[in-house]
Tab-separated table of C-alpha atoms in Angstrom:
chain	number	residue	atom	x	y	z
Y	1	UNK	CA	39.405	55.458	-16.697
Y	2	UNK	CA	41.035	56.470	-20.097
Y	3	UNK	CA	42.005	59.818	-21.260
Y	4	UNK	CA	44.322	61.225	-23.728
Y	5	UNK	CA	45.854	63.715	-21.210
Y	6	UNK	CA	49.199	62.072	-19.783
Y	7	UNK	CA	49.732	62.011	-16.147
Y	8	UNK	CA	51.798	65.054	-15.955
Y	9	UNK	CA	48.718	66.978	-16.936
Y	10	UNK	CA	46.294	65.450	-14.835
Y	11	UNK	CA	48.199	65.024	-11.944
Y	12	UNK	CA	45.817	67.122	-9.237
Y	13	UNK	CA	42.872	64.836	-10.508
Y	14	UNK	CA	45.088	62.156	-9.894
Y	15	UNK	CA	45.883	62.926	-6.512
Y	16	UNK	CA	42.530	63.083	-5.711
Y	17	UNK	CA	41.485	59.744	-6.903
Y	18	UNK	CA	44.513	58.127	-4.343
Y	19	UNK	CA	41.963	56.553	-1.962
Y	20	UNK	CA	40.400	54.931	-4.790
Y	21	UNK	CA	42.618	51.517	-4.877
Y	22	UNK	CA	40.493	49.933	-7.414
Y	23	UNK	CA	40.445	52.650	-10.491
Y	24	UNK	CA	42.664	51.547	-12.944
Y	25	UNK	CA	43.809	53.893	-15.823
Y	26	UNK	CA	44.794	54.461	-19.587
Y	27	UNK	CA	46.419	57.673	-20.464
Y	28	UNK	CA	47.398	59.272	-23.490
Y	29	UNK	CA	45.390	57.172	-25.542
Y	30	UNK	CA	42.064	55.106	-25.774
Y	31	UNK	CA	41.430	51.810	-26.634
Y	32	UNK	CA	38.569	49.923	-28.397
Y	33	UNK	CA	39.232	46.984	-26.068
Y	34	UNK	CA	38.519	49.485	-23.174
Y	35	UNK	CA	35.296	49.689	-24.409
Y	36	UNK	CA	34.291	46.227	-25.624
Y	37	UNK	CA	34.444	45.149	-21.504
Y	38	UNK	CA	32.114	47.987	-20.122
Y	39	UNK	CA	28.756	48.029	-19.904
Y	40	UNK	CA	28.440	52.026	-19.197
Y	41	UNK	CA	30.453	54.666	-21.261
Y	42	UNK	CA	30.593	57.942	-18.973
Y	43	UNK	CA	32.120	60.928	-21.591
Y	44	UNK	CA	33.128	63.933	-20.668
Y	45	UNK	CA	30.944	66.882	-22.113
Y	46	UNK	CA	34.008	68.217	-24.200
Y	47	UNK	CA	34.485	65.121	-26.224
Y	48	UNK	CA	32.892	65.917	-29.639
Y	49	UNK	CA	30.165	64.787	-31.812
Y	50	UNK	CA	31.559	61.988	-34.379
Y	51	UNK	CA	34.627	61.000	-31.572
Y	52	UNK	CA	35.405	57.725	-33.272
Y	53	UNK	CA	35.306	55.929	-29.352
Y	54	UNK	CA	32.270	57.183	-29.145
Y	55	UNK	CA	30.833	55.937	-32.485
Y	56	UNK	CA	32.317	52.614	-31.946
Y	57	UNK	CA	30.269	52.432	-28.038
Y	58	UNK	CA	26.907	53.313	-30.111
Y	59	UNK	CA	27.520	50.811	-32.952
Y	60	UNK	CA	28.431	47.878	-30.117
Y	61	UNK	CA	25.416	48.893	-28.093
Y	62	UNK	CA	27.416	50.142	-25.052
Y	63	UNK	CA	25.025	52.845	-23.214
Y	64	UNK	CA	26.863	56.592	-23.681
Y	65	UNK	CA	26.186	59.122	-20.796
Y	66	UNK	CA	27.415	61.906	-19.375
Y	67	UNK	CA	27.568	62.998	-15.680
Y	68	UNK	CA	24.853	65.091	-16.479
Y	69	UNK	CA	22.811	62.345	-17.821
Y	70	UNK	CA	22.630	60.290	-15.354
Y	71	UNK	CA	22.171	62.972	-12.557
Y	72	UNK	CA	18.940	63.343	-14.636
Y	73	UNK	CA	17.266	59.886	-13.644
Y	74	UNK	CA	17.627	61.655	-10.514
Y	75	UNK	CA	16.758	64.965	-10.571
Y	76	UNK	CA	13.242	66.026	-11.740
Y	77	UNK	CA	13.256	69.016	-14.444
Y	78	UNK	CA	10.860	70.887	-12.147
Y	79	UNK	CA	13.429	71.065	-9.658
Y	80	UNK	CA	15.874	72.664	-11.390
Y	81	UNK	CA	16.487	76.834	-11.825
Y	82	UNK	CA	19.064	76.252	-14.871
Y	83	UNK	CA	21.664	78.978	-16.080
Y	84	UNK	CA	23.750	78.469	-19.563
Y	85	UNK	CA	24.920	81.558	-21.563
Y	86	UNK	CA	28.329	82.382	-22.881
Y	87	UNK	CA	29.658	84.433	-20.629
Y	88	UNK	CA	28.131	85.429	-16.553
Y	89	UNK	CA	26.615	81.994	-16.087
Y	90	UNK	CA	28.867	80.921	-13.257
Y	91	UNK	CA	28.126	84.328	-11.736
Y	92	UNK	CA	24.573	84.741	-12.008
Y	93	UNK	CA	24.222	81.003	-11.060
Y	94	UNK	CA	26.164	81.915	-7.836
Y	95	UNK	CA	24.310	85.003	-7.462
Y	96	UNK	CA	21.134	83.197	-7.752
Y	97	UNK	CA	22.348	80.681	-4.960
Y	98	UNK	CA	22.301	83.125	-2.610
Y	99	UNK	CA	19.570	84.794	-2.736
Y	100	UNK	CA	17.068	81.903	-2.805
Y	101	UNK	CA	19.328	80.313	0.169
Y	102	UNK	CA	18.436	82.475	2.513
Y	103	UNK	CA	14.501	81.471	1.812
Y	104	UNK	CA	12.871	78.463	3.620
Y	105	UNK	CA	13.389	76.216	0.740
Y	106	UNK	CA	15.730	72.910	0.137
Y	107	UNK	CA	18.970	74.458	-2.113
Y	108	UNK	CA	21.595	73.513	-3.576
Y	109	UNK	CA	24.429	74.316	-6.241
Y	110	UNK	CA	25.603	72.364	-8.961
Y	111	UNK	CA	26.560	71.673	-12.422
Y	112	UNK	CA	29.565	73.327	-14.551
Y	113	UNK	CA	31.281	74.580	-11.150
Y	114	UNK	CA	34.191	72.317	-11.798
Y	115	UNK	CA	33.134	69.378	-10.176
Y	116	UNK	CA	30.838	66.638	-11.295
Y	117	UNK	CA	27.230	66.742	-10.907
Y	118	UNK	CA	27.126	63.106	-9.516
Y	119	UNK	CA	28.711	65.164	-6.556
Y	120	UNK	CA	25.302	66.898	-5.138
Y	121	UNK	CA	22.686	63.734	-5.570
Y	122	UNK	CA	23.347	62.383	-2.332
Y	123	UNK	CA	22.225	65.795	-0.826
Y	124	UNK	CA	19.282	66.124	-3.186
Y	125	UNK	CA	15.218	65.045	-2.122
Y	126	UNK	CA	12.190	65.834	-4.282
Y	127	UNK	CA	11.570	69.045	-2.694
Y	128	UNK	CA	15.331	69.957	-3.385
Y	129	UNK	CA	15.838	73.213	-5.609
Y	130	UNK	CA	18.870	72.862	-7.940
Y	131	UNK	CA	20.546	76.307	-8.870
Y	132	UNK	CA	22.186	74.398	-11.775
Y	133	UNK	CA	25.176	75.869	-14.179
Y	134	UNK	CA	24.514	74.334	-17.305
Y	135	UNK	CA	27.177	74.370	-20.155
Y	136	UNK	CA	26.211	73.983	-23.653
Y	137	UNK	CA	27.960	70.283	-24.095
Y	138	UNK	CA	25.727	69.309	-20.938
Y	139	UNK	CA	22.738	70.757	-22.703
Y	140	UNK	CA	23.399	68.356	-24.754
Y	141	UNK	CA	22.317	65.662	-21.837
Y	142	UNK	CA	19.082	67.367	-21.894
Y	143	UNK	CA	18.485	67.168	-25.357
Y	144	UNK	CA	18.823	63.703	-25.735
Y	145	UNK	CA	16.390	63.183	-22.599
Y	146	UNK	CA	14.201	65.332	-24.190
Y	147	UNK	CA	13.887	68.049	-20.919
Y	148	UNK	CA	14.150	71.295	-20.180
Y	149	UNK	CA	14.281	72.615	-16.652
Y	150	UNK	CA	11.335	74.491	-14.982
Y	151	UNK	CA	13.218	77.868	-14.496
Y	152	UNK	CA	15.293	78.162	-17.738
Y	153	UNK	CA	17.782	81.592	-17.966
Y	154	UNK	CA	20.065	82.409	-20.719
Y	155	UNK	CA	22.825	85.341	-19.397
Y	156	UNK	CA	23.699	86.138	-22.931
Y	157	UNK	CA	25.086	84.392	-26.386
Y	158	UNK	CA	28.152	85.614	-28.255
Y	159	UNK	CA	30.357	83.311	-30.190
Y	160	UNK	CA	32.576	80.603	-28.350
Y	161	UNK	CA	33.632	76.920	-28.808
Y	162	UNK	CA	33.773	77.043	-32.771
Y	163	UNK	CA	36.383	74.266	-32.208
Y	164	UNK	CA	33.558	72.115	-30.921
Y	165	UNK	CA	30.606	73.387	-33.252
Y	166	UNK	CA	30.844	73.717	-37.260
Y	167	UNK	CA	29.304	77.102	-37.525
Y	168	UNK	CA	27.629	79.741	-34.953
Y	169	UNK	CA	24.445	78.577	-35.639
Y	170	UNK	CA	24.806	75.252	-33.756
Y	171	UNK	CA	26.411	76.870	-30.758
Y	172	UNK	CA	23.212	78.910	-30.886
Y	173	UNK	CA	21.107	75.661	-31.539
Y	174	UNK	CA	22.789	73.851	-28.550
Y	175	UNK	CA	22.262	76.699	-26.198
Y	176	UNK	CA	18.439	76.820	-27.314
Y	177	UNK	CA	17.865	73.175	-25.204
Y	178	UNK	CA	17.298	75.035	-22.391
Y	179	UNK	CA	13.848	76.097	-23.446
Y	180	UNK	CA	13.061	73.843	-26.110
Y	181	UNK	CA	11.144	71.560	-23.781
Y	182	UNK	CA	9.685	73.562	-21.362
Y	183	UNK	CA	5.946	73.432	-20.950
Y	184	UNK	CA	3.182	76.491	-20.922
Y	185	UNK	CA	3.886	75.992	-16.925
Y	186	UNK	CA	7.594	76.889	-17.357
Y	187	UNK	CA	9.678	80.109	-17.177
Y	188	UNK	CA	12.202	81.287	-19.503
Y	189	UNK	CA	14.629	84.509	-18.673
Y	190	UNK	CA	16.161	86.566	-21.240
Y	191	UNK	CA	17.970	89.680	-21.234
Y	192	UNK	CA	15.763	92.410	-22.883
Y	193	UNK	CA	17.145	93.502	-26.367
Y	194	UNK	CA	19.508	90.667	-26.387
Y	195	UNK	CA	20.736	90.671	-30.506
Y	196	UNK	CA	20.825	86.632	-30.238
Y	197	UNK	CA	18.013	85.703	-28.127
Y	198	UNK	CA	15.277	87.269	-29.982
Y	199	UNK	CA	12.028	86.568	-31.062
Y	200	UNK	CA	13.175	84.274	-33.884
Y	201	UNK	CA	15.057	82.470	-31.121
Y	202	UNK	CA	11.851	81.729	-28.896
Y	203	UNK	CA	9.742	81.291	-31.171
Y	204	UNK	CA	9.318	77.609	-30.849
Y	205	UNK	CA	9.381	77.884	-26.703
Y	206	UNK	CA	6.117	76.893	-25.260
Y	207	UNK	CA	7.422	78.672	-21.259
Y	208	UNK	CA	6.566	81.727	-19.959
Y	209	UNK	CA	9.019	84.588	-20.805
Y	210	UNK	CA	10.560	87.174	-18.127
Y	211	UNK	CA	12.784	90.002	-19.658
Y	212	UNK	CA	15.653	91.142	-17.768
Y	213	UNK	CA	17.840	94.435	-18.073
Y	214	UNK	CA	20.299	96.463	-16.059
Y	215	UNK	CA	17.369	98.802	-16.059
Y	216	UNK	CA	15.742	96.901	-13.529
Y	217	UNK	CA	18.078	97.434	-10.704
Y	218	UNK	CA	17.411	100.906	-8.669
Y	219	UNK	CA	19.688	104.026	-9.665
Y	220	UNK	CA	21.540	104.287	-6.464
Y	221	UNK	CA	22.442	100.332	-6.594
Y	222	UNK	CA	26.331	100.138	-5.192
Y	223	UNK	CA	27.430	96.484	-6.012
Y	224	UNK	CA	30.390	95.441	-4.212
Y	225	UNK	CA	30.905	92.831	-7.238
Y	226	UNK	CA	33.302	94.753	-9.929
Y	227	UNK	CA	32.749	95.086	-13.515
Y	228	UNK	CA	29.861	97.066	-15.366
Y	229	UNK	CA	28.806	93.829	-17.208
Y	230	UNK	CA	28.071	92.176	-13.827
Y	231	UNK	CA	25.045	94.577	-13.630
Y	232	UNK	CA	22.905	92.046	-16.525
Y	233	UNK	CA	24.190	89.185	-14.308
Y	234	UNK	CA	22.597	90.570	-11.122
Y	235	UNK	CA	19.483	91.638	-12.879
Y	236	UNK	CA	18.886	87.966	-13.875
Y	237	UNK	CA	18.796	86.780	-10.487
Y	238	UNK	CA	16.470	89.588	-9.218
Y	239	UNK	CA	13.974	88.374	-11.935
Y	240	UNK	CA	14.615	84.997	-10.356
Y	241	UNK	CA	13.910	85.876	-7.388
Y	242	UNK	CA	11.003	87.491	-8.026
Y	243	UNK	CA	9.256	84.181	-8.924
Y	244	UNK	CA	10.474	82.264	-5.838
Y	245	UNK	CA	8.691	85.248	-3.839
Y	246	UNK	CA	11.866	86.590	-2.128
Y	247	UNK	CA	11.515	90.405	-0.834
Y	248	UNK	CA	12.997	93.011	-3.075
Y	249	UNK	CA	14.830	94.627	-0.661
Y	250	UNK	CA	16.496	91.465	0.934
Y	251	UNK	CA	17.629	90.010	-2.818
Y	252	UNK	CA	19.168	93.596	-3.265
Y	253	UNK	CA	20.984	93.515	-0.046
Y	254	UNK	CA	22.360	89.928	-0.980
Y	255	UNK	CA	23.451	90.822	-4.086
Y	256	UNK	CA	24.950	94.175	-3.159
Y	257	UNK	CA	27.090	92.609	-0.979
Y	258	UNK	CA	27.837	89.135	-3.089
Y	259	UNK	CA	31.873	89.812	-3.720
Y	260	UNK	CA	32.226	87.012	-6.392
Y	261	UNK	CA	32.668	83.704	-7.826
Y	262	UNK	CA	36.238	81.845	-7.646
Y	263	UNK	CA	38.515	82.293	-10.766
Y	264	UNK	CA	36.489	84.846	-12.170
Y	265	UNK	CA	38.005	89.033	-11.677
Y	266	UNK	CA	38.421	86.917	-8.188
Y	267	UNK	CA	40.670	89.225	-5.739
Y	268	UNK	CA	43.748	86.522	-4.788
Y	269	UNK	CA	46.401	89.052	-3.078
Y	270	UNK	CA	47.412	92.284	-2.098
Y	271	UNK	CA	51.488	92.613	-2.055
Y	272	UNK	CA	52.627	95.690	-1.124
Y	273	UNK	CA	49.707	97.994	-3.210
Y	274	UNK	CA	49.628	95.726	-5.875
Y	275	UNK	CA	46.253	93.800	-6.838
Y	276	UNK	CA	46.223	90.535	-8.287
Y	277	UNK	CA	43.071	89.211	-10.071
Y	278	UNK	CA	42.713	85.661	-10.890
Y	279	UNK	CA	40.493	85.236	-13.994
Y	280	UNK	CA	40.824	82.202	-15.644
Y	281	UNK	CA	37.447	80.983	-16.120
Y	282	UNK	CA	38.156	84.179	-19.131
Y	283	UNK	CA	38.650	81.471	-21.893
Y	284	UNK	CA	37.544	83.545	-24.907
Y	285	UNK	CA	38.307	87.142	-25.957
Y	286	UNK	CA	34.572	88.394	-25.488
Y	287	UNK	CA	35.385	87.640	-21.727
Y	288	UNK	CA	38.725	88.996	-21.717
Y	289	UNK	CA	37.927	92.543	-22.944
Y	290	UNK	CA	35.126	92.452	-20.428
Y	291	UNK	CA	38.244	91.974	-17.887
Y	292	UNK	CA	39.982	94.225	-19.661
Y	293	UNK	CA	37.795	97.271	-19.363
Y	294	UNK	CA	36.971	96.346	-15.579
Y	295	UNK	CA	40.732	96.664	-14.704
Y	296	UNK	CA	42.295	99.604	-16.867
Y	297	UNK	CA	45.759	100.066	-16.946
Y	298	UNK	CA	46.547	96.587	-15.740
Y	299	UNK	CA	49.220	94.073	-16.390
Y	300	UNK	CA	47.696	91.423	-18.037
Y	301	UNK	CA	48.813	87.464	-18.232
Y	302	UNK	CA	46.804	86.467	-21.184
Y	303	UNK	CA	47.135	83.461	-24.181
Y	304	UNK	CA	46.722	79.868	-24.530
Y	305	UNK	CA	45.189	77.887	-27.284
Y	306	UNK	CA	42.405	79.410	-29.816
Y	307	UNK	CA	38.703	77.911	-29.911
Y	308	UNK	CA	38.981	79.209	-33.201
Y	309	UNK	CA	37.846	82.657	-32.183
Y	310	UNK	CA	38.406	85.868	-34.158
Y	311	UNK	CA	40.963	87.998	-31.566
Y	312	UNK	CA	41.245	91.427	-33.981
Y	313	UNK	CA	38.871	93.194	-31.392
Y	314	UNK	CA	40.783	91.417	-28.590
Y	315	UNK	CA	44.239	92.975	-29.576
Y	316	UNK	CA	42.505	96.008	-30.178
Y	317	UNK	CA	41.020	96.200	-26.127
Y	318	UNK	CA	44.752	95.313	-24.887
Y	319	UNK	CA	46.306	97.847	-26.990
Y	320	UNK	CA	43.761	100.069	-25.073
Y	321	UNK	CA	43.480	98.921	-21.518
Y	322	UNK	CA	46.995	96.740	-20.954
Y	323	UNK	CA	50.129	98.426	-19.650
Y	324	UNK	CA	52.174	95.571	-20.371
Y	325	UNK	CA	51.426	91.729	-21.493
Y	326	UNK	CA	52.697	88.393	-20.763
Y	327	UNK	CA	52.025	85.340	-22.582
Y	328	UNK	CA	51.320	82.091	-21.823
Y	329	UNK	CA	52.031	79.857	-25.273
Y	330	UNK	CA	49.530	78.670	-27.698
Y	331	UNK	CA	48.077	79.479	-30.893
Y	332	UNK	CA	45.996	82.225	-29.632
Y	333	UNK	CA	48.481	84.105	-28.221
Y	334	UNK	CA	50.777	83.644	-31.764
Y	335	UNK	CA	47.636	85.523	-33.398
Y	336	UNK	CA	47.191	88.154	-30.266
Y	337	UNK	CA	51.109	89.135	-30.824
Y	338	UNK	CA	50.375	89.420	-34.484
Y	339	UNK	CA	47.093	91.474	-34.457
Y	340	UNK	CA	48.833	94.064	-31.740
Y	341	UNK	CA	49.992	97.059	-33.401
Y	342	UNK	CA	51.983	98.273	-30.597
Y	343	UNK	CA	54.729	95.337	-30.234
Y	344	UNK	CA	56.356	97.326	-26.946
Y	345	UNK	CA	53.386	96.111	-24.831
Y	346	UNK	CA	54.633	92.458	-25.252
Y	347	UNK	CA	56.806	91.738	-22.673
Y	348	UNK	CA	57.414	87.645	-23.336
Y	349	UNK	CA	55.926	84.372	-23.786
Y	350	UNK	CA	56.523	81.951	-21.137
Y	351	UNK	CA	55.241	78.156	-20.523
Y	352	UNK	CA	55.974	77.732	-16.937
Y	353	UNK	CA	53.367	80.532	-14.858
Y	354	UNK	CA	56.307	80.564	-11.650
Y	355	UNK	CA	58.716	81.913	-14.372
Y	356	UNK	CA	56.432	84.876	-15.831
Y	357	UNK	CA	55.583	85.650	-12.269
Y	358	UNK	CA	58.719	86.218	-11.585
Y	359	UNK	CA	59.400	88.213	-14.795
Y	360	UNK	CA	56.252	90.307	-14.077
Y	361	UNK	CA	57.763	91.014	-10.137
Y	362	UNK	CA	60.487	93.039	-12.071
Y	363	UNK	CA	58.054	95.737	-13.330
Y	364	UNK	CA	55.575	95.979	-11.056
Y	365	UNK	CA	54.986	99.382	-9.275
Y	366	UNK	CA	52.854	99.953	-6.509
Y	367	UNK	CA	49.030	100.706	-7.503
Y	368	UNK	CA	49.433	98.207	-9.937
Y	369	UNK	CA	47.134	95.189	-10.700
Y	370	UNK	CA	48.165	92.148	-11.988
Y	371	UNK	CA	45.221	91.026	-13.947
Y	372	UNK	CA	45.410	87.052	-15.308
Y	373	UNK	CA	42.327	86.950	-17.868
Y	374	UNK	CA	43.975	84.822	-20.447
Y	375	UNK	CA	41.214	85.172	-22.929
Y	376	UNK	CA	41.849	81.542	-24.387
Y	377	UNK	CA	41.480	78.283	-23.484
Y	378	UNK	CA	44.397	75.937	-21.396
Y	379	UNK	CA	44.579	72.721	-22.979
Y	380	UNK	CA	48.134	72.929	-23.972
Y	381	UNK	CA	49.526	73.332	-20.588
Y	382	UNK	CA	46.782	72.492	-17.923
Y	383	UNK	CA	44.172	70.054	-17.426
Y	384	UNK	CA	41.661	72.832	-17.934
Y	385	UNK	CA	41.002	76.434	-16.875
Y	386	UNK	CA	39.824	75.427	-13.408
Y	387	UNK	CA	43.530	73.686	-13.046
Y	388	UNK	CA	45.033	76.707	-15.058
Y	389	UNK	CA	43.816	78.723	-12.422
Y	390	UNK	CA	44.655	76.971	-9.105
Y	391	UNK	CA	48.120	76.552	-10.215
Y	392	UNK	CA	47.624	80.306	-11.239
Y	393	UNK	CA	47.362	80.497	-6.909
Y	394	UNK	CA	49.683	78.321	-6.066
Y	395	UNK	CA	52.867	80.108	-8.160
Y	396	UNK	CA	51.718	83.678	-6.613
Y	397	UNK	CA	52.128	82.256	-3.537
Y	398	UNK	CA	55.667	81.018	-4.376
Y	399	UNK	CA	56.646	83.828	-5.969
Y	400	UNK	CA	54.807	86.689	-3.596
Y	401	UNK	CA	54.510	85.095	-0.579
């Protein structure tokens, strides 16, 4: 196993691998020689196009995959009800989940839930349905298998990992995998009126399409779930649902009383009045303002490293909604500071999360939340945001008990 993250970094992954005597490892750099001995490349998803490792695997012959890939030679297209989108995939993946699990079918959850795929294939038959959370870089598995799944839905697109893609058309192009290889006998969901995913975008798609909208849900529809923009999500999985024959009134009951998805506006304490939301999954500032305006007034933990996002609207929503902000460092957070007009809201900029928990116990005041959306992603300082936000847990427990 080879990765350019030291140990320090990946430690928890580490840890888990213990029992595994026989794994040995290269970190904090690769090696061409790692490569010449293997027969099977597995890359993560994040690794990007022209990777000069990966170019040297292709022009030595070595088979490239990712996890995704090769869960694929198992796991027929038809099975699969797959979710990608920019922002509310995780959500309306979830949300999906649980509405179909309380049918007689086979189901099961998978894909960008931070674990590996190769996780669920053990518990998966050919009458299993996959709810599966697809990110764009594992569209990218599809593509090059040439498949779409059966039951395609796309929560939204806005723009996001322009450190990965060139321009915003290829994000857009990746994203459009999910239907490009559907058949007549397939189903594609879209939100209704969606700016993006428009006619020119489907215009190539040979599946069925089912429109979506907030409109759908009844007038006197009391989610538990918080956050306006979680109506679209829930929305999606009612058109779902429809398909798979599940009552209306029993998906409505599940999803009125679904409470969330871990690491996303995800409830972690209550000390003494004071709220504390973990959202760290929040890893670009379309998804932080949405945070932002679901918590008003809040005291946000925000900042990390820039997927070379524009942040003027961002700075503009926690002028708005934040009462006071701490940083974590990184590049994005060096822009937030410099679009903010109002430098008073700035509290600090910290690189340890125990120490700016500590900082932020000085001001708190009871009705407060403490909301951790850091809008950016966590590669300076965690393994990723899944890491970011477990240690997120772990130093609110140290520091509140």
């Amino acid at each position: 196993m080879t990765d350019l993250k030291n140990a320090d970094i990946l430690k928890s992954s580490l840890d888990e691998l213990k029992n595994f005597p026989n794994i040995s490892y290269i970190l904090g750099e690769h090696k061409n020689e790692d490569i010449d001995w293997a027969d099977l490349i597995i890359k993560n998803p994040a690794v990007k196009p022209g990777n000069e490792y990966i170019e040297y695997a292709h022009k030595t012959g070595k088979q490239v995959e990712q996890d995704m890939g090769i869960f694929l030679q198992f796991v027929k297209p038809s099975q699969i009800v797959g979710i990608t989108g920019t922002k509310g995939k995780s959500t309306t993946a979830s949300l999906i989940y649980e509405v179909l699990k309380n049918t007689n079918k086979d189901i099961i959850f998978a894909g960008n839930i931070g674990k590996s795929v190769l996780d669920a294939i053990e518990f998966i038959n050919n009458k299993t349905v996959v709810i599966l959370e697809i990110s764009s870089f594992q569209l990218e598995a599809f593509h090059d298998k040439k498949v779409s799944p059966k039951y395609a839905l796309i929560t939204n697109i806005t723009p996001d990992h322009l450190n990965y893609y060139q321009t915003m058309d290829q994000y857009i192009n990746a994203k459009k995998v999910i239907g490009r290889y559907q058949t007549k006998d397939d189903l594609l969901f879209i939100r209704k009126d969606d700016p993006v995913i428009n006619q020119d975008f489907i215009k190539e798609f040979k599946g069925k399409i089912i429109y979506f909208s907030k409109d759908d849900l009844p007038k006197n529809f009391n989610p538990a779930l918080a956050g306006k923009h979680n109506l679209e999500n829930m929305a999606a999985a009612l058109a779902v649902s429809k398909t798979f024959n599940v009552p209306q009134n029993n998906a409505l009951k599940t999803l009125a009383s679904f409470s969330g998805v871990p690491f996303r506006l995800e409830l972690i304490k209550v000390w003494r009045g004071v709220k504390i939301i973990n959202d760290t999954t929040a890893t670009g500032p379309d998804a932080g303002i949405q945070a932002l305006k679901t918590f008003p007034g809040c005291i946000l933990i925000c900042g990390g490293m820039n997927k070379n996002m524009p942040y003027g609207e961002y700075a503009k929503a926690v002028i708005k909604y934040a009462k006071k902000v701490f940083f974590l460092t990184g590049d994005s957070t060096t822009e937030i500071k410099k679009l903010m007009e109002n430098k008073d809201l700035i509290a600090g900029t910290y690189n340890d999360l125990e120490k700016l928990l500590l900082d932020v116990k000085e001001v708190i005041q009871d009705g407060d939340t403490i909301l951790f959306s850091p809008a950016a992603t966590s590669f300076n300082l965690f393994q990723n945001e899944f890491d970011r936000g477990r240690q997120f847990n772990q130093a609110v427990e140290r520091v509140f008990g």
